[in-house]
CSV table of C-alpha atoms in Angstrom, one decimal:
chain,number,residue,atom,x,y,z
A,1,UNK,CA,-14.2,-3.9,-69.7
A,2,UNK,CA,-11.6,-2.7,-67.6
A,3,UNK,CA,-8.9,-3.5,-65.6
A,4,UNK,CA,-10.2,-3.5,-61.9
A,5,UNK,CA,-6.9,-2.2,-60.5
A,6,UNK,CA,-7.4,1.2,-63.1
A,7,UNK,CA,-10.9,1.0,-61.9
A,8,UNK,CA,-10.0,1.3,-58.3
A,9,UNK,CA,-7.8,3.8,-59.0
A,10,UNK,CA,-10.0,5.8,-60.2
A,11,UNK,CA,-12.7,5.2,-57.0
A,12,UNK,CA,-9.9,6.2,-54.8
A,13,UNK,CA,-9.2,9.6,-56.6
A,14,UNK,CA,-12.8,10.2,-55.1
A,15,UNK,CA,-12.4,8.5,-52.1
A,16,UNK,CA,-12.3,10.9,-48.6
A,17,UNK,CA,-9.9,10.3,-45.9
A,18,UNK,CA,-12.8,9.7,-43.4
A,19,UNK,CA,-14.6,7.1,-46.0
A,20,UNK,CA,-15.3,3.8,-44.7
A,21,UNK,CA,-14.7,1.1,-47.6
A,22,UNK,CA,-16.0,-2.4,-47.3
A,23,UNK,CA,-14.8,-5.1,-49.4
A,24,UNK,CA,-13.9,-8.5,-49.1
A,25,UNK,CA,-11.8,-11.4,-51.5
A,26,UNK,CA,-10.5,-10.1,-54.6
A,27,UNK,CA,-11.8,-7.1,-54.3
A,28,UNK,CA,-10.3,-6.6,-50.4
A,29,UNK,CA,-6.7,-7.8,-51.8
A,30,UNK,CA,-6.6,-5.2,-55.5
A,31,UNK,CA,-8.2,-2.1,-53.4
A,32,UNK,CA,-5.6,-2.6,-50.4
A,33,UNK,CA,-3.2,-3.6,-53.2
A,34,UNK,CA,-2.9,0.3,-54.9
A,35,UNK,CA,-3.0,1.9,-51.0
A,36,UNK,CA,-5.5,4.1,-51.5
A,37,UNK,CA,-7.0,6.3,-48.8
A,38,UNK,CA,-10.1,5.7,-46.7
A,39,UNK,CA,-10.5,3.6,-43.6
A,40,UNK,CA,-10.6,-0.1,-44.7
A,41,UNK,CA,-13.5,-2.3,-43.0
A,42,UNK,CA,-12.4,-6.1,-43.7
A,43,UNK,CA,-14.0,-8.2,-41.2
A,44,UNK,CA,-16.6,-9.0,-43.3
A,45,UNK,CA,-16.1,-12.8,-42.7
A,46,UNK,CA,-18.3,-14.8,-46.0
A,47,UNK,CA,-18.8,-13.9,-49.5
A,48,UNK,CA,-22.7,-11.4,-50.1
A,49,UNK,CA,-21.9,-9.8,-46.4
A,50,UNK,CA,-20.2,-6.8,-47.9
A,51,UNK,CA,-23.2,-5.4,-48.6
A,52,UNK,CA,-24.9,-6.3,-44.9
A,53,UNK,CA,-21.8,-5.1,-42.9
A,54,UNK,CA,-21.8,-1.8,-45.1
A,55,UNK,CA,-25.5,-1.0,-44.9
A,56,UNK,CA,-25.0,-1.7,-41.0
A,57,UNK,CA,-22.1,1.0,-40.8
A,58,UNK,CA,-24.1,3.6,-42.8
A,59,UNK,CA,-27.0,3.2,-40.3
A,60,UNK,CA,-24.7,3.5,-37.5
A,61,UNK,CA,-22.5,6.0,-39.2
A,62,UNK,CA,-24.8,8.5,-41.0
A,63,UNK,CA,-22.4,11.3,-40.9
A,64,UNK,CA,-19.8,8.8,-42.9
A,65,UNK,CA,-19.8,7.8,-46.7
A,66,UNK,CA,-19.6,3.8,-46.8
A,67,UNK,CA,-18.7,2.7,-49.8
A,68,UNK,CA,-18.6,-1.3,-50.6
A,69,UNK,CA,-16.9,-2.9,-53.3
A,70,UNK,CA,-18.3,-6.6,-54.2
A,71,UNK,CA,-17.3,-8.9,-56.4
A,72,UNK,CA,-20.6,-10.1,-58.3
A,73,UNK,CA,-19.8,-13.3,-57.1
A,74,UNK,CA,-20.0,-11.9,-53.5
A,75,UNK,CA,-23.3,-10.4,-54.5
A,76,UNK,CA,-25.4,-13.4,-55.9
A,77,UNK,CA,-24.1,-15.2,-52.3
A,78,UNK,CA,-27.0,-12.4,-50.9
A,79,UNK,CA,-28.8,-10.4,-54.0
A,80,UNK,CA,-31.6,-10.2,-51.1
A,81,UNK,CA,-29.6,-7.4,-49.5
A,82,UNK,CA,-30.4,-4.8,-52.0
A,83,UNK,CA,-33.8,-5.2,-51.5
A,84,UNK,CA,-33.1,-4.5,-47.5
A,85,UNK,CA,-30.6,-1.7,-48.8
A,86,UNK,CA,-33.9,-0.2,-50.7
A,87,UNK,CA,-36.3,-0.7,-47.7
A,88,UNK,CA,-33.4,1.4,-45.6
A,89,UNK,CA,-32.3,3.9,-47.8
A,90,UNK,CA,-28.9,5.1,-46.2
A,91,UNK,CA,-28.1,8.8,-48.1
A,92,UNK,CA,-24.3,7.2,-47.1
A,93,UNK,CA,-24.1,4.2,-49.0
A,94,UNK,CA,-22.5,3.2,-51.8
A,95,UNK,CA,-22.7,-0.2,-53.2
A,96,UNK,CA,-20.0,-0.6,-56.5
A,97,UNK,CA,-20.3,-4.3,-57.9
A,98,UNK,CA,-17.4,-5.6,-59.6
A,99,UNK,CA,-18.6,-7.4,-62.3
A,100,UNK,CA,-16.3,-10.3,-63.9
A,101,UNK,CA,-18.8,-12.9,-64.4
A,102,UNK,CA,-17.0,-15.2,-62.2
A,103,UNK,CA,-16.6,-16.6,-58.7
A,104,UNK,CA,-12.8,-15.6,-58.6
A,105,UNK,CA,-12.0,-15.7,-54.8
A,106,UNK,CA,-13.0,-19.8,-55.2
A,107,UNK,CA,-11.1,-20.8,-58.3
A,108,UNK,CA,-12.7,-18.5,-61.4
A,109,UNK,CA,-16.1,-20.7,-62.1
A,110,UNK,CA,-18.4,-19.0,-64.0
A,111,UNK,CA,-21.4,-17.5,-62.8
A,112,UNK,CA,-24.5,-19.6,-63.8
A,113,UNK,CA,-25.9,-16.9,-66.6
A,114,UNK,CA,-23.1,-14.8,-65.4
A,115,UNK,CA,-22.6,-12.6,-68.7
A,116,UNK,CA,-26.8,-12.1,-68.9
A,117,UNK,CA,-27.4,-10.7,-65.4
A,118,UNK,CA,-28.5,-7.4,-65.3
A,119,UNK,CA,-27.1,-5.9,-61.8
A,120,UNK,CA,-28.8,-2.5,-62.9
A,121,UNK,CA,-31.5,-3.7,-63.3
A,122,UNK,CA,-32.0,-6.0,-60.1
A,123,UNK,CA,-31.3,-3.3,-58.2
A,124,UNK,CA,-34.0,-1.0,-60.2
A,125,UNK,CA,-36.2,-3.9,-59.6
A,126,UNK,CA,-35.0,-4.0,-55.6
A,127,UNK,CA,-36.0,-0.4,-55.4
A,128,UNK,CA,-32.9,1.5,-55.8
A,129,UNK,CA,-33.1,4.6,-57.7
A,130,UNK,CA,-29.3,6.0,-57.7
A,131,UNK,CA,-28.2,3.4,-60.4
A,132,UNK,CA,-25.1,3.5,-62.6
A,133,UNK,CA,-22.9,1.7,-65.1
A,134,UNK,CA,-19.7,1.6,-66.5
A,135,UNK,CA,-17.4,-0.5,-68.5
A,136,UNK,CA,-14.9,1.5,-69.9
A,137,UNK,CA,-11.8,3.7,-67.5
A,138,UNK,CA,-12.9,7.3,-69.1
A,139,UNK,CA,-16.8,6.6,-69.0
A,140,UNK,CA,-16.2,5.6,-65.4
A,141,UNK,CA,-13.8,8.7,-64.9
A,142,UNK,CA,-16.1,11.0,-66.4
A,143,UNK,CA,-19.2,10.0,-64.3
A,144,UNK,CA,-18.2,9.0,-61.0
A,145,UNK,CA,-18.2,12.4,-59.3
A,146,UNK,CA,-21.9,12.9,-60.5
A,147,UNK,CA,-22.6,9.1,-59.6
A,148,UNK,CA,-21.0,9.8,-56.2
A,149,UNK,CA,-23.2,12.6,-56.0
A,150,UNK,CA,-26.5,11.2,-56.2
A,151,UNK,CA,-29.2,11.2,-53.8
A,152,UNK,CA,-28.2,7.7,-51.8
A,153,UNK,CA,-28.2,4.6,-51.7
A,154,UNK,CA,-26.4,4.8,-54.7
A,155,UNK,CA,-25.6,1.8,-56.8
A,156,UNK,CA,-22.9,1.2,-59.5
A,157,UNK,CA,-21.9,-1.6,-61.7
A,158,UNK,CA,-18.7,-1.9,-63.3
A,159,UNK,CA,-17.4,-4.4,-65.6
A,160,UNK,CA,-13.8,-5.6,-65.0
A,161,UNK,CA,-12.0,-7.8,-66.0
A,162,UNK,CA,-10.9,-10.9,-63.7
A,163,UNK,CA,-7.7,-10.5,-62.6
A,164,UNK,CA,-4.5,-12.7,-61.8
A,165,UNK,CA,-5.4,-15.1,-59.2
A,166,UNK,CA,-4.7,-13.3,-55.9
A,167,UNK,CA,-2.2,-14.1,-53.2
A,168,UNK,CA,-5.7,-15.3,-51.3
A,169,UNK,CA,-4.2,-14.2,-47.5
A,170,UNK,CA,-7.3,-15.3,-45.4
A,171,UNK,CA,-5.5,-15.2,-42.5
A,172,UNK,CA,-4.4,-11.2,-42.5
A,173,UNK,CA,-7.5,-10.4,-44.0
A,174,UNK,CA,-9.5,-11.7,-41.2
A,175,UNK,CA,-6.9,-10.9,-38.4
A,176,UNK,CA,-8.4,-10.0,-35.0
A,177,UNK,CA,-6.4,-6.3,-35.0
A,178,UNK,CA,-8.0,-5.4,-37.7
A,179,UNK,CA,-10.8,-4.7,-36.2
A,180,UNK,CA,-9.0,-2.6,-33.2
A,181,UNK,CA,-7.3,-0.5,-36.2
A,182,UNK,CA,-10.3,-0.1,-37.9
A,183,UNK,CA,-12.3,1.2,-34.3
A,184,UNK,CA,-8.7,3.6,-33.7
A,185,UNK,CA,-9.2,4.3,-37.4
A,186,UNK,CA,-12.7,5.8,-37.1
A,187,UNK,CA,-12.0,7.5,-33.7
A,188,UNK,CA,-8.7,9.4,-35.2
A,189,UNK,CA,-10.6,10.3,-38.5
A,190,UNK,CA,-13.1,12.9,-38.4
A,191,UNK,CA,-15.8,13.3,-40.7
A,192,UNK,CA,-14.6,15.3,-44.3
């Protein structure tokens, strides 16, 4: 297991100024948290849209890499999307779970069965075929740039730990200029 912060930190040694990174929660707060590069998309409004709001993007955006980072908690709120993310296929799009085993944006209960799902393989099952997995900081750091690299959709689970309960800021998160900074983001950015 690792520490989602070192996780992220490693994602964003990979991460492209012209990315587009969706995320929401507790995910949204640690990735803004260590200021790492890449245009943040935040308006993602409920928990399981990351993944709808991202594969949108990379259909709109195919000459931009969209990458989401979900809580698992934020994925079992719409595990129907990587089945539509399969049926799609966007060469863009890059769907990291962050698995904890817990629903930590609404207190830290446990995910019914939470330690026995197998996100690998209900994306396998969903028709993905770019599939990864880590749980360790040097597996992760080792494989990422070939993971990243993989014919798309790509999909990668990694196992973190939960962390401190956030400073839940709801009201930034989802502040109406974010969307303008995000649309003069994406205009100022070209594609790397």
């Amino acid at each position: 297991m690792m520490d989602r912060k070192s996780c992220f930190r490693v994602i964003a040694s990979h991460v492209r100024a012209s990315d587009v990174i969706v995320s929401s929660y507790s995910s949204a707060f640690e990735w803004l948290a260590i200021d790492p590069p890449g245009i943040p998309y935040l308006a993602v409004g409920a928990m399981g849209l990351d993944t709808s709001h991202a594969l949108a993007l990379a259909l709109a955006m195919p000459d931009r890499r969209i990458i989401t980072l979900q809580g698992d908690g934020s994925l079992m709120m719409n595990l129907g999307s990587l089945a539509t993310l399969a049926d799609q296929s966007p060469a863009n799009l890059v769907h990291i779970t962050c698995r904890n085993t817990i629903y930590e944006a609404n207190g830290g209960q446990p995910i019914p069965n939470g330690a026995g799902i197998d996100y690998p393989g209900l994306a396998r099952a969903s028709g993905l075929r770019s599939i990864f997995a880590f749980s360790d900081l040097d597996a992760l750091a080792e494989g990422l740039p070939g993971a990243l690299d993989a014919p798309g959709p790509v999909y990668i689970c990694v196992d973190v730990t939960a962390g401190a309960p956030p400073k839940l800021d709801y009201a930034r998160l989802h502040a109406p200029d974010l969307v303008q900074q995000f649309q003069a983001a994406i205009a100022a950015t070209p594609v790397a």
